[in-house]
Coordinates of C-alpha atoms in Angstrom, one line a residue:
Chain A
X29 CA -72.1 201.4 -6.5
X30 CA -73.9 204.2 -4.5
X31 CA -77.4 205.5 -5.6
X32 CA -76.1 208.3 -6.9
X33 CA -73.2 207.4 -9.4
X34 CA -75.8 204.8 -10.5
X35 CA -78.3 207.9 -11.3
X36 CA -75.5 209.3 -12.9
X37 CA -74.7 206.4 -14.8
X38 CA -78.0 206.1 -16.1
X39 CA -78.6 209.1 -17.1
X40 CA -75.4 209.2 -18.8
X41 CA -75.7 206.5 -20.8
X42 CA -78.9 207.3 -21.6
X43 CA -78.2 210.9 -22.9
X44 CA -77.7 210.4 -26.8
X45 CA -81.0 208.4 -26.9
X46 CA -83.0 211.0 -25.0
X47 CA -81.5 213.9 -26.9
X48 CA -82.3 212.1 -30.2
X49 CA -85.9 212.9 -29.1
X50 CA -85.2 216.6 -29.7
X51 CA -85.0 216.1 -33.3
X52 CA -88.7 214.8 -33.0
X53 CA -89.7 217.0 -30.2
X54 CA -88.6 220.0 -32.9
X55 CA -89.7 218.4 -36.1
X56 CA -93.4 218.2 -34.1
X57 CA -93.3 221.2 -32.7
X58 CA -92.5 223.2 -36.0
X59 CA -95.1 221.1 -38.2
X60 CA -97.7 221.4 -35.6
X61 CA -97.2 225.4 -35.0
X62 CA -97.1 225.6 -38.9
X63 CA -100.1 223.7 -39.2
X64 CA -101.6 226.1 -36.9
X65 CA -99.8 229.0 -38.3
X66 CA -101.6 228.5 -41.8
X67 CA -105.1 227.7 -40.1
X68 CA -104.7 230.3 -37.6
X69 CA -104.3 233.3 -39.6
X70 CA -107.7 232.6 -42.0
X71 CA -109.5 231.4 -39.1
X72 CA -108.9 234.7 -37.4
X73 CA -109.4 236.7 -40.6
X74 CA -112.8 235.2 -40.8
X75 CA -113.6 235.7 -37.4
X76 CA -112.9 239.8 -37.7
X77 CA -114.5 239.7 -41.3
X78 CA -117.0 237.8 -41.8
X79 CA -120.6 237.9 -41.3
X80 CA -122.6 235.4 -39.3
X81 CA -122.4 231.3 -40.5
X82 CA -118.9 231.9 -41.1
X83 CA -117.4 233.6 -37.7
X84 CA -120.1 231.4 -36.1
X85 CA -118.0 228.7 -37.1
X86 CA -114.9 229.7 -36.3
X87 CA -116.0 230.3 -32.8
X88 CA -117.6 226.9 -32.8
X89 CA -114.1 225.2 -34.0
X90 CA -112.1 227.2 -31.4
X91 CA -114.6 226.4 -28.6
X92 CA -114.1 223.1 -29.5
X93 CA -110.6 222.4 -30.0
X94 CA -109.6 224.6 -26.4
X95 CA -112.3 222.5 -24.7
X96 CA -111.4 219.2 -24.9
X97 CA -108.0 218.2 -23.5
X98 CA -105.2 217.2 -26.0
X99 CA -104.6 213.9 -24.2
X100 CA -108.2 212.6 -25.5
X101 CA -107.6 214.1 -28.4
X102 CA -104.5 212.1 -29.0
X103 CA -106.5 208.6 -28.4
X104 CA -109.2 210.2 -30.7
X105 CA -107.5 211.0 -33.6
X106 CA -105.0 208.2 -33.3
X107 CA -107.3 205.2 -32.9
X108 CA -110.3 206.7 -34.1
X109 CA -110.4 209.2 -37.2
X110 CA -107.1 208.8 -38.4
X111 CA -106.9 205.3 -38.7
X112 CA -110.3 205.5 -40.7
X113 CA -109.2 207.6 -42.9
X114 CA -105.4 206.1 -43.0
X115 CA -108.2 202.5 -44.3
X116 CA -108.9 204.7 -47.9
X117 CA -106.2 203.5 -49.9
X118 CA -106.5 207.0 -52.0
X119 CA -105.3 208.9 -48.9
X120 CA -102.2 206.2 -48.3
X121 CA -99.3 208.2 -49.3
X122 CA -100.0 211.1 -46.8
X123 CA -99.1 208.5 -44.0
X124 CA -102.1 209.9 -41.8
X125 CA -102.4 207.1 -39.8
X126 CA -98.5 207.5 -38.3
X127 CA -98.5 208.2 -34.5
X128 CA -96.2 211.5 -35.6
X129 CA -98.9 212.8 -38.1
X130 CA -101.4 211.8 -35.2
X131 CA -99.8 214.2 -33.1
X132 CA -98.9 216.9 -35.8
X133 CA -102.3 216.9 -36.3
X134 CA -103.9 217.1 -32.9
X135 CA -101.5 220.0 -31.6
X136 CA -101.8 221.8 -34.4
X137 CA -105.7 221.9 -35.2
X138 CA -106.0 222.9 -31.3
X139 CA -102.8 225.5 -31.9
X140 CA -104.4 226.7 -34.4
X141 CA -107.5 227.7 -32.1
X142 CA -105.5 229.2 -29.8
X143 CA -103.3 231.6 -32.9
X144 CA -106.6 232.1 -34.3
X145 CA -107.1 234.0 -31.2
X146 CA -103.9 235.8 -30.8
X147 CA -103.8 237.3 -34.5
X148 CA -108.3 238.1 -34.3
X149 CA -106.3 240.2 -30.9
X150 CA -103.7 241.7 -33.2
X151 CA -106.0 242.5 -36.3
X152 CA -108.5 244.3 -33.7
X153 CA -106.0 246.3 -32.1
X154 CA -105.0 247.6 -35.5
X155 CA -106.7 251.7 -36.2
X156 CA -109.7 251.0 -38.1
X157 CA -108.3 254.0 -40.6
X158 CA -106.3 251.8 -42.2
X159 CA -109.1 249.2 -43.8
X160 CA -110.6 252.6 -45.1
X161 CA -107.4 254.1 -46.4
X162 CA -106.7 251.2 -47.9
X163 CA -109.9 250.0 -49.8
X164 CA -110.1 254.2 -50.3
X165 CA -106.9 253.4 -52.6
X166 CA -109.3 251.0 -54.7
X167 CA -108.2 247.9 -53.1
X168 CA -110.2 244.7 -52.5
X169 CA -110.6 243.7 -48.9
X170 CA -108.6 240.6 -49.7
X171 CA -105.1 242.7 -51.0
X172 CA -106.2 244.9 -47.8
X173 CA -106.0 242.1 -45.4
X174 CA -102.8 240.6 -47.2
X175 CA -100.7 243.6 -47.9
X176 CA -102.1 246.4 -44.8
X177 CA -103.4 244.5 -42.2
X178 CA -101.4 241.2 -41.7
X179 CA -97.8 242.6 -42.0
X180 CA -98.8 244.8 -39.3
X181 CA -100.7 242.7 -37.1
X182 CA -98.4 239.7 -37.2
X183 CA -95.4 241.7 -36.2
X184 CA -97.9 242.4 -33.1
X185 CA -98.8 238.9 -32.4
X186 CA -95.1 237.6 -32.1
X187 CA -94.8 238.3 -28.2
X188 CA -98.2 236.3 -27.8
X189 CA -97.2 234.2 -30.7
X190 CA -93.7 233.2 -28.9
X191 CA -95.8 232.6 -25.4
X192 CA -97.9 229.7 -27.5
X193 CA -94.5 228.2 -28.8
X194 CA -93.7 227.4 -25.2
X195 CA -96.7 226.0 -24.5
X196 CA -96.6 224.1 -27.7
X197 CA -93.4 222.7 -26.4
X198 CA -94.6 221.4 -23.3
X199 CA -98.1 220.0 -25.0
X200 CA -95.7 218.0 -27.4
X201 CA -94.3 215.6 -24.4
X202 CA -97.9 214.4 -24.1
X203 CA -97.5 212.5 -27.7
X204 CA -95.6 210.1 -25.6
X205 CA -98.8 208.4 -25.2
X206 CA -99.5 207.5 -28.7
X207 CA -96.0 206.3 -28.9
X208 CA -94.3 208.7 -31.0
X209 CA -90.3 209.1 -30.1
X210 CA -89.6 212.1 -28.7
X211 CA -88.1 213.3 -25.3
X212 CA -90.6 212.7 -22.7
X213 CA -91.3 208.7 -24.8
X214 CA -87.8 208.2 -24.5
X215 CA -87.2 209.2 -21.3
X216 CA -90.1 207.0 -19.8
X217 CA -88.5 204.4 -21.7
X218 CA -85.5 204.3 -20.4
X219 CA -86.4 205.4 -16.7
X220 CA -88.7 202.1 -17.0
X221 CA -85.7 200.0 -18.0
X222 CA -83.6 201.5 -15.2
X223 CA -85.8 202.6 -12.5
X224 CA -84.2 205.7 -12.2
X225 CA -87.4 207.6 -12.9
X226 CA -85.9 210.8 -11.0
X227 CA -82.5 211.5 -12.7
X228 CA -84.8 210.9 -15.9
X229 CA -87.3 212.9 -15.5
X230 CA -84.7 215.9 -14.4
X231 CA -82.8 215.4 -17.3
X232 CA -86.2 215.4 -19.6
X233 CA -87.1 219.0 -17.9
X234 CA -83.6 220.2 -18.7
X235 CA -83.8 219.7 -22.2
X236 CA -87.4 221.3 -22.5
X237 CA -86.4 223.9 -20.8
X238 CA -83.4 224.5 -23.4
X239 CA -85.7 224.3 -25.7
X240 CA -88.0 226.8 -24.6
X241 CA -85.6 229.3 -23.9
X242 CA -83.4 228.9 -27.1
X243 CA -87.3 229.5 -29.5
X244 CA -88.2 232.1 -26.9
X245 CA -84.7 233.8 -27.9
X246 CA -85.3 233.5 -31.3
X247 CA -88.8 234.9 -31.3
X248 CA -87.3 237.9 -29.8
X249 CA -84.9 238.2 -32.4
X250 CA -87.5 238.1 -35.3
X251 CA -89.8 240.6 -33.3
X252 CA -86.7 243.0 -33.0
X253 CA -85.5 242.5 -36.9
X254 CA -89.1 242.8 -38.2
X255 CA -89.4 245.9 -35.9
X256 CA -90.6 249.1 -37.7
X257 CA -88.6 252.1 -36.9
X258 CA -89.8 254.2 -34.3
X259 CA -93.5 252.4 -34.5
X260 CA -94.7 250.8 -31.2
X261 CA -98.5 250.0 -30.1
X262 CA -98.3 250.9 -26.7
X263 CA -95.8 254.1 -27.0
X264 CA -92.8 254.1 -24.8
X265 CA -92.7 255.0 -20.4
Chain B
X14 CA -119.8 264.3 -70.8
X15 CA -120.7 267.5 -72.2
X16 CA -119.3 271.0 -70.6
X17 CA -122.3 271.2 -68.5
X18 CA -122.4 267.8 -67.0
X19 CA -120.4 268.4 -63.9
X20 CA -117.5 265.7 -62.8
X21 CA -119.3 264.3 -59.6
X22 CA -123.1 264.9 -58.8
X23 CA -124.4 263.9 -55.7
X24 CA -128.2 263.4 -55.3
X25 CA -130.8 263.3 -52.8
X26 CA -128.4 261.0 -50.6
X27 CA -129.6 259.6 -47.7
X28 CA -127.5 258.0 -45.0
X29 CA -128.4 255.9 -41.5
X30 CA -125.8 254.8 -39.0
X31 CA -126.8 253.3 -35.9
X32 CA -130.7 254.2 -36.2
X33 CA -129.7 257.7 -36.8
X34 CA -130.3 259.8 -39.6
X35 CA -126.6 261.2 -40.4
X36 CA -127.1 262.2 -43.8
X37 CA -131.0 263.8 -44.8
X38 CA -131.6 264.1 -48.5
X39 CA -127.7 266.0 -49.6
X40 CA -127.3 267.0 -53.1
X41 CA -124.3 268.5 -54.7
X42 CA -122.6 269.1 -57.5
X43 CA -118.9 269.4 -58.2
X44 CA -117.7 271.1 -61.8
X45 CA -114.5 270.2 -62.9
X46 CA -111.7 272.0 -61.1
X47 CA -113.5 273.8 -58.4
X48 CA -113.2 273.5 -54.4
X49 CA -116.0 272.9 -52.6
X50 CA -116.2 273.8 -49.0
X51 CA -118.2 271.7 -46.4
X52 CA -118.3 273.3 -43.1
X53 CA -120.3 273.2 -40.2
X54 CA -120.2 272.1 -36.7
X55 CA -119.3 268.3 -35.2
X56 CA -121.8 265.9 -36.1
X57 CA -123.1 267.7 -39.0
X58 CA -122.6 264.7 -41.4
X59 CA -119.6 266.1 -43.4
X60 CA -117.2 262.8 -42.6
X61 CA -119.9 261.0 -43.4
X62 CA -121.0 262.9 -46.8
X63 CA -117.5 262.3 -47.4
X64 CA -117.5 258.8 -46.9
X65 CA -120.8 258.3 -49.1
X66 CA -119.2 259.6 -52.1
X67 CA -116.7 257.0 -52.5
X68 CA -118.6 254.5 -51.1
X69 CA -116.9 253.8 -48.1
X70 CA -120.1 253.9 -46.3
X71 CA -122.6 252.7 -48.9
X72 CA -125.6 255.3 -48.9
X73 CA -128.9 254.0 -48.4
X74 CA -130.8 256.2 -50.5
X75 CA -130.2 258.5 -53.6
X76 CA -127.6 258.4 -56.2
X77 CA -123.9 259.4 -57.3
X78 CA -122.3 260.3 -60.7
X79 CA -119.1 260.3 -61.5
X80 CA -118.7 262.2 -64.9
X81 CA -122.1 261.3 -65.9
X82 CA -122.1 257.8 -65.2
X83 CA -124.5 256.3 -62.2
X84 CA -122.3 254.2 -60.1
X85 CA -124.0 251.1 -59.5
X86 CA -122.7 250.4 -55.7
X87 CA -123.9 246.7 -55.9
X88 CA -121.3 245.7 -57.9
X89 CA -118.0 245.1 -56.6
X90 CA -115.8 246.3 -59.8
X91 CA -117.5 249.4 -60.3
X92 CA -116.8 250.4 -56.3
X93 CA -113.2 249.7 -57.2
X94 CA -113.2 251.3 -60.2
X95 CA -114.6 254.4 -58.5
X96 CA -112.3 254.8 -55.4
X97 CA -109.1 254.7 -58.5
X98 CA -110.4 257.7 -59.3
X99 CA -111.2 259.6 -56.1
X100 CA -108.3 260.2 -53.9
X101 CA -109.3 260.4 -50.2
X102 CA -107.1 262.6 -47.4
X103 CA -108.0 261.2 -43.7
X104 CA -108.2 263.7 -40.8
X105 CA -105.3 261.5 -39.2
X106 CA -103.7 260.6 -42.0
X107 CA -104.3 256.6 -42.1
X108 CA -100.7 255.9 -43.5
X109 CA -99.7 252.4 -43.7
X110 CA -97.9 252.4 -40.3
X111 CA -95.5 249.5 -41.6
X112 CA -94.5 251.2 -44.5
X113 CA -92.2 253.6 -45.6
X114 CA -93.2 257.3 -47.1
X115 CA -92.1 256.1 -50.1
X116 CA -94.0 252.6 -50.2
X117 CA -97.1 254.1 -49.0
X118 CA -97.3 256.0 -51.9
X119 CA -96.6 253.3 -54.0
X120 CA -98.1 250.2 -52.9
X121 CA -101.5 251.1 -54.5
X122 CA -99.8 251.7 -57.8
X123 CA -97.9 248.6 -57.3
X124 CA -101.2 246.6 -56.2
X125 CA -104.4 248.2 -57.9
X126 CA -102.8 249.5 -60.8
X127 CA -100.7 247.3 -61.7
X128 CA -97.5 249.1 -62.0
X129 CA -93.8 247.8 -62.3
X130 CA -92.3 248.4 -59.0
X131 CA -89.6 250.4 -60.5
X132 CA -92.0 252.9 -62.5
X133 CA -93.9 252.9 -59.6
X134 CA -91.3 253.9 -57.8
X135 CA -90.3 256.7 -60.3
X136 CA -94.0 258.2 -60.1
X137 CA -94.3 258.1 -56.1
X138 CA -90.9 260.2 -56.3
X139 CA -92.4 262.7 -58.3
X140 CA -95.6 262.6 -55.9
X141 CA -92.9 263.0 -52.9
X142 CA -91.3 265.4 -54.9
X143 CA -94.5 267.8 -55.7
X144 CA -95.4 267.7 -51.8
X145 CA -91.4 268.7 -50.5
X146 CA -90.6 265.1 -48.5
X147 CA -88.4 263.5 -51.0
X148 CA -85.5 263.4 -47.9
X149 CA -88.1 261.5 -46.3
X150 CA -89.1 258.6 -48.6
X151 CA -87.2 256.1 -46.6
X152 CA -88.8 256.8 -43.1
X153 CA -91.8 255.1 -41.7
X154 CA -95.0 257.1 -40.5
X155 CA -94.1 257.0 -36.6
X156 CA -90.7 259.2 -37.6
X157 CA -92.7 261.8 -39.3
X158 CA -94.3 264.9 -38.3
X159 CA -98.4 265.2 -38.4
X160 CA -97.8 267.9 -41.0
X161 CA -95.4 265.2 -42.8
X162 CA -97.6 262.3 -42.3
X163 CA -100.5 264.3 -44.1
X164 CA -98.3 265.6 -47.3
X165 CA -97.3 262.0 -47.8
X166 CA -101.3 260.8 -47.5
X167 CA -101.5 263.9 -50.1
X168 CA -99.1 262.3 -52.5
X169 CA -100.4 258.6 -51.6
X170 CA -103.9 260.0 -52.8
X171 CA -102.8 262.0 -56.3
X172 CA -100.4 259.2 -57.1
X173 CA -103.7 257.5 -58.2
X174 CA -104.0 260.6 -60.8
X175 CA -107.6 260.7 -58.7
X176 CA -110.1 262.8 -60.7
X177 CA -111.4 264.0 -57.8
X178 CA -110.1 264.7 -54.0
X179 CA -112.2 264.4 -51.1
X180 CA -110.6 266.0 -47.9
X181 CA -112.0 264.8 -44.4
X182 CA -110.9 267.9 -41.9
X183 CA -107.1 267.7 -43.6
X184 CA -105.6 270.0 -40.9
X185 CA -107.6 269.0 -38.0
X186 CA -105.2 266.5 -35.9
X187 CA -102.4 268.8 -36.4
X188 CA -100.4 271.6 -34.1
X189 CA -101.2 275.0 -35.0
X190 CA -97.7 275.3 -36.5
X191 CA -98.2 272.3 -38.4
X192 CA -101.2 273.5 -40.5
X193 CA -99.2 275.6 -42.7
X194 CA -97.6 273.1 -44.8
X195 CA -100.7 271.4 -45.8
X196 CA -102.6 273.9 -46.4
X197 CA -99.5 275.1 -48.6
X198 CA -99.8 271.7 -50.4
X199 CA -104.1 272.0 -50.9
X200 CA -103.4 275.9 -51.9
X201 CA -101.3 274.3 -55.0
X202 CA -103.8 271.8 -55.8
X203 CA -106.6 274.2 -56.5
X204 CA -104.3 276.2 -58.2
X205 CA -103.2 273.2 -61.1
X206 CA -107.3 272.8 -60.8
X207 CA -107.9 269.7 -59.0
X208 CA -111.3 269.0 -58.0
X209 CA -111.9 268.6 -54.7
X210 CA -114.5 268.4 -52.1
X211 CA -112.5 269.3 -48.6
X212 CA -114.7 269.5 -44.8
X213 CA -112.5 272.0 -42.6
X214 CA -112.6 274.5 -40.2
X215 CA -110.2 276.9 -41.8
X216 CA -112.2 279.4 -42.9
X217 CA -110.6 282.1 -44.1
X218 CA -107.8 279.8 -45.5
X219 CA -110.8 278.4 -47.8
X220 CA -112.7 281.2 -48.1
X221 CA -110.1 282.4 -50.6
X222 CA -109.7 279.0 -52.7
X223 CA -113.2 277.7 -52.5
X224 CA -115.8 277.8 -55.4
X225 CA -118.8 277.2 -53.0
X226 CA -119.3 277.4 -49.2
X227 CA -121.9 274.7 -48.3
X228 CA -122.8 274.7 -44.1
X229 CA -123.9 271.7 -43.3
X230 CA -126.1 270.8 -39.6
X231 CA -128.2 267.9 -38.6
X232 CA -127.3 266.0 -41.9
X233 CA -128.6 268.5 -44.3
X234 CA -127.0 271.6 -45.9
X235 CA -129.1 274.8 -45.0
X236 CA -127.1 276.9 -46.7
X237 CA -124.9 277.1 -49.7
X238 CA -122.9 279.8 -52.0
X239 CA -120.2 281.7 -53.0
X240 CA -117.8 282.6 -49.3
X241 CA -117.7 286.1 -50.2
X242 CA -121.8 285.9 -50.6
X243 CA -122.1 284.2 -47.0
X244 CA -119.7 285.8 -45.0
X245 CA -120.6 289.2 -46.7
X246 CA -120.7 291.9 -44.0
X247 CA -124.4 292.8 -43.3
X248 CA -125.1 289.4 -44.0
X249 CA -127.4 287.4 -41.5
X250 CA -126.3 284.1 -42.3
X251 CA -126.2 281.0 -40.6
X252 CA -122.7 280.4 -41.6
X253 CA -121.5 283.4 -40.7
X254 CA -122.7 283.2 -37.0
X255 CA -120.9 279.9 -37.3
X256 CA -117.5 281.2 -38.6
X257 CA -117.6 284.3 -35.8
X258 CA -118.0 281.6 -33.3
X259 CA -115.7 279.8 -34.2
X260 CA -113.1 283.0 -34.7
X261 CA -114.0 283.5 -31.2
X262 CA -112.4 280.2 -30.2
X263 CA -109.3 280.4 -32.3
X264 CA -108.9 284.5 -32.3
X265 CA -109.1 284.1 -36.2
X266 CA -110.1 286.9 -38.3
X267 CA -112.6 285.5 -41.0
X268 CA -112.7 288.4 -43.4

């Protein structure tokens, strides 16, 4: 056999491995943007609203977790925190000191820097007028913020919002290193078993690339269904 | 509240933003039912007046009734309690931009008052209803007019059954042909007797609905009484050399 029919073959026979990945690829991805959905959004409320110790320390937990790279993270959590706390027999069942909730955990506390960031952007970009009109009404500042200013400045975030999803994506492959089974862990796998590293690794792009355009077409979708009629921030050319 | 004790009074308030005195020592008193008239040029301190009364901007100094009652502006509830009970009209408009005419009038019912959605519903129709836009419950703010937008911030504002109305400059983000159909809208409120405290530059508009002229400059009033009083021919007053200036600009005839 040529080179390139053994490639082939490889690849191939590899496939239904490597595309089982996705399902972990996905399953980390959503948990870890969810993660930083449901931090992101408080953190970034805090940072617009609140007063001094509070934003102070948002801004210190976002200067953090976009400063250090997610690689040492990984072997941080992984050996280090996690498996303390995965030692306390109370905290057992939440299965913290997995390599999946490793990396779930990791890309998600640092996503949730980064959306903390793109929703503070959305919030700020929002008329001021509608705080007032809305705590004029006699509400609180909390059913302000949940029922004014969020609806309208998540819909805003979603381009930025979808733009993080693909970098999510491609952050995910690095959980390879902890060992957790998705694409770019399989892939390696095999490649090493094969020594077709090249076929592999084309293969491996292919499928994040899928992947990224298939959420990227989604987010789209939600932005254009959650659209408000004849409402757009920047006015149309 | 006896029938002297008027519905809001306003004392000795004092307000700083940004190292500047805005607002210098304004008093005022509102009866029940009457329309007072701030006017005066840019900067003056009428937004800002505005603002104090329902605590928006907390003043820093003096004090505010509401129907006799101090309100303490250190506590939370009482704040709340207060802006239930005075409806507020923005100069542009401040509708929820993600909601529909008809749930911008009701999510405060809905929200701060507790409503059921349908009744709320029901009672934000009948606001619609009063200010002509019932066809246009199910449209969002961006596919409204200006004149629109305001008449359903009107009927978001009396849907609260407010007590009292402040207007911020009602009419001034709007076209010239627009200004009619709010000013339509306030013309009936005075008339059923709402009380209202509204800053505008409509002069002779207000000059026939309003109970009391008060010119405010530099954060203070400097002059106050009834329109016919100030811009009384013969008269030498400050607001009248305001008004013919600004007749001047808009070719409006004050008398």
């Amino acid at each position: 056999m040529d080179g390139i029919t053994l490639a082939l073959t490889a690849s191939w026979e590899a496939l239904p491995y490597i595309l089982g990945g996705v399902w972990w690829t996905l399953a980390l991805i959503i948990c870890a943007m969810g993660l930083g959905f449901v931090m992101g959004v408080p953190l970034a409320v805090t940072h617009v609203y609140a007063n001094g110790f509070f934003r102070r320390l948002v801004g210190l937990y976002v200067w953090l977790f976009r400063g250090i790279p997610i690689l040492v993270q990984l072997y941080l959590f992984y050996f280090g925190i996690l498996a303390w706390l995965g030692s306390f027999s109370l905290l057992a069942p939440l299965n913290l000191d997995s390599a999946f909730s490793a990396a779930v955990i990791v890309l998600g506390l640092t996503s949730a820097a980064y959306q903390s960031q793109i929703f503070r952007g959305a919030i700020q970009s929002l008329p001021q007028g509608q705080l007032k009109a809305a705590r004029a009404l006699g509400m609180t500042d909390t059913q302000a913020i949940v029922s004014i200013i969020l609806p309208q400045a998540l819909r805003l975030a979603i381009p930025a919002w979808s733009n993080e999803y693909s970098i999510l994506l491609k952050d995910s492959a690095l959980a390879f290193v902890i060992g957790v089974l998705e694409v770019m862990s399989r892939t390696r796998s095999v490649a090493a078993t094969t020594h077709q590293p090249l076929p592999l690794s084309i293969l491996a792009g292919l499928i994040f690339f899928a992947l990224t355009w298939v959420g990227i077409k989604a987010l789209k979708k939600l932005e254009d269904k959650v659209r408000i009629a004849g409402y757009s921030q920047q006015g149309s050319l | 509240m006896t029938a002297q004790t008027p519905l809001l009074r306003v004392e000795n308030i004092v307000k700083h933003l940004g190292g500047h005195r805005i607002l210098d020592d304004v008093s005022l008193n509102v009866p029940k039912g009457r329309l007072k008239v701030l006017i005066g040029p840019s900067g003056a301190g009428k937004s800002t007046f505005l603002q104090c009364v329902n605590f928006l901007l907390p003043p820093d100094e003096g004090k505010i009734f509401l129907e006799g009652r101090e309100i303490n502006g250190a506590s939370k509830k009482e704040l709340l309690g207060l802006r239930q009970h005075v409806g507020m009209i923005f100069q542009d408009f401040n509708l929820f931009d993600h909601l529909t005419a008809l749930e911008n009038v009701r999510i405060a019912l809905i929200k701060v008052k507790r409503m059921q959605k349908r009744e709320a519903t029901e009672r934000a129709m009948d606001e619609l209803q009063r200010v002509g836009l019932v066809d246009k419950a199910g449209l969002y703010p961006a596919q409204l007019s200006g004149g629109q937008k305001q008449r359903v911030s009107v009927a978001r504002a009396l849907a609260m059954d407010p007590k009292l109305l402040l207007l911020d400059e009602p009419t001034s983000a709007l076209d010239p042909e627009l200004i009619g159909e709010v000013l339509a809208v306030i013309r009936e409120l005075a008339k059923a007797g709402m009380t209202m405290i509204m800053a505008t530059h409509q002069i002779s508009f207000s000059a026939s609905l309003a109970d009391e002229f008060v010119f405010m400059e530099q954060g203070r009033i400097v002059e106050r009484g009834a329109p016919s009083e100030l811009l009384g021919k013969g008269r030498a007053s400050r607001t009248q050399a305001f008004c013919a200036k600004l007749n001047e600009l808009t070719g409006e005839n004050a008398e």
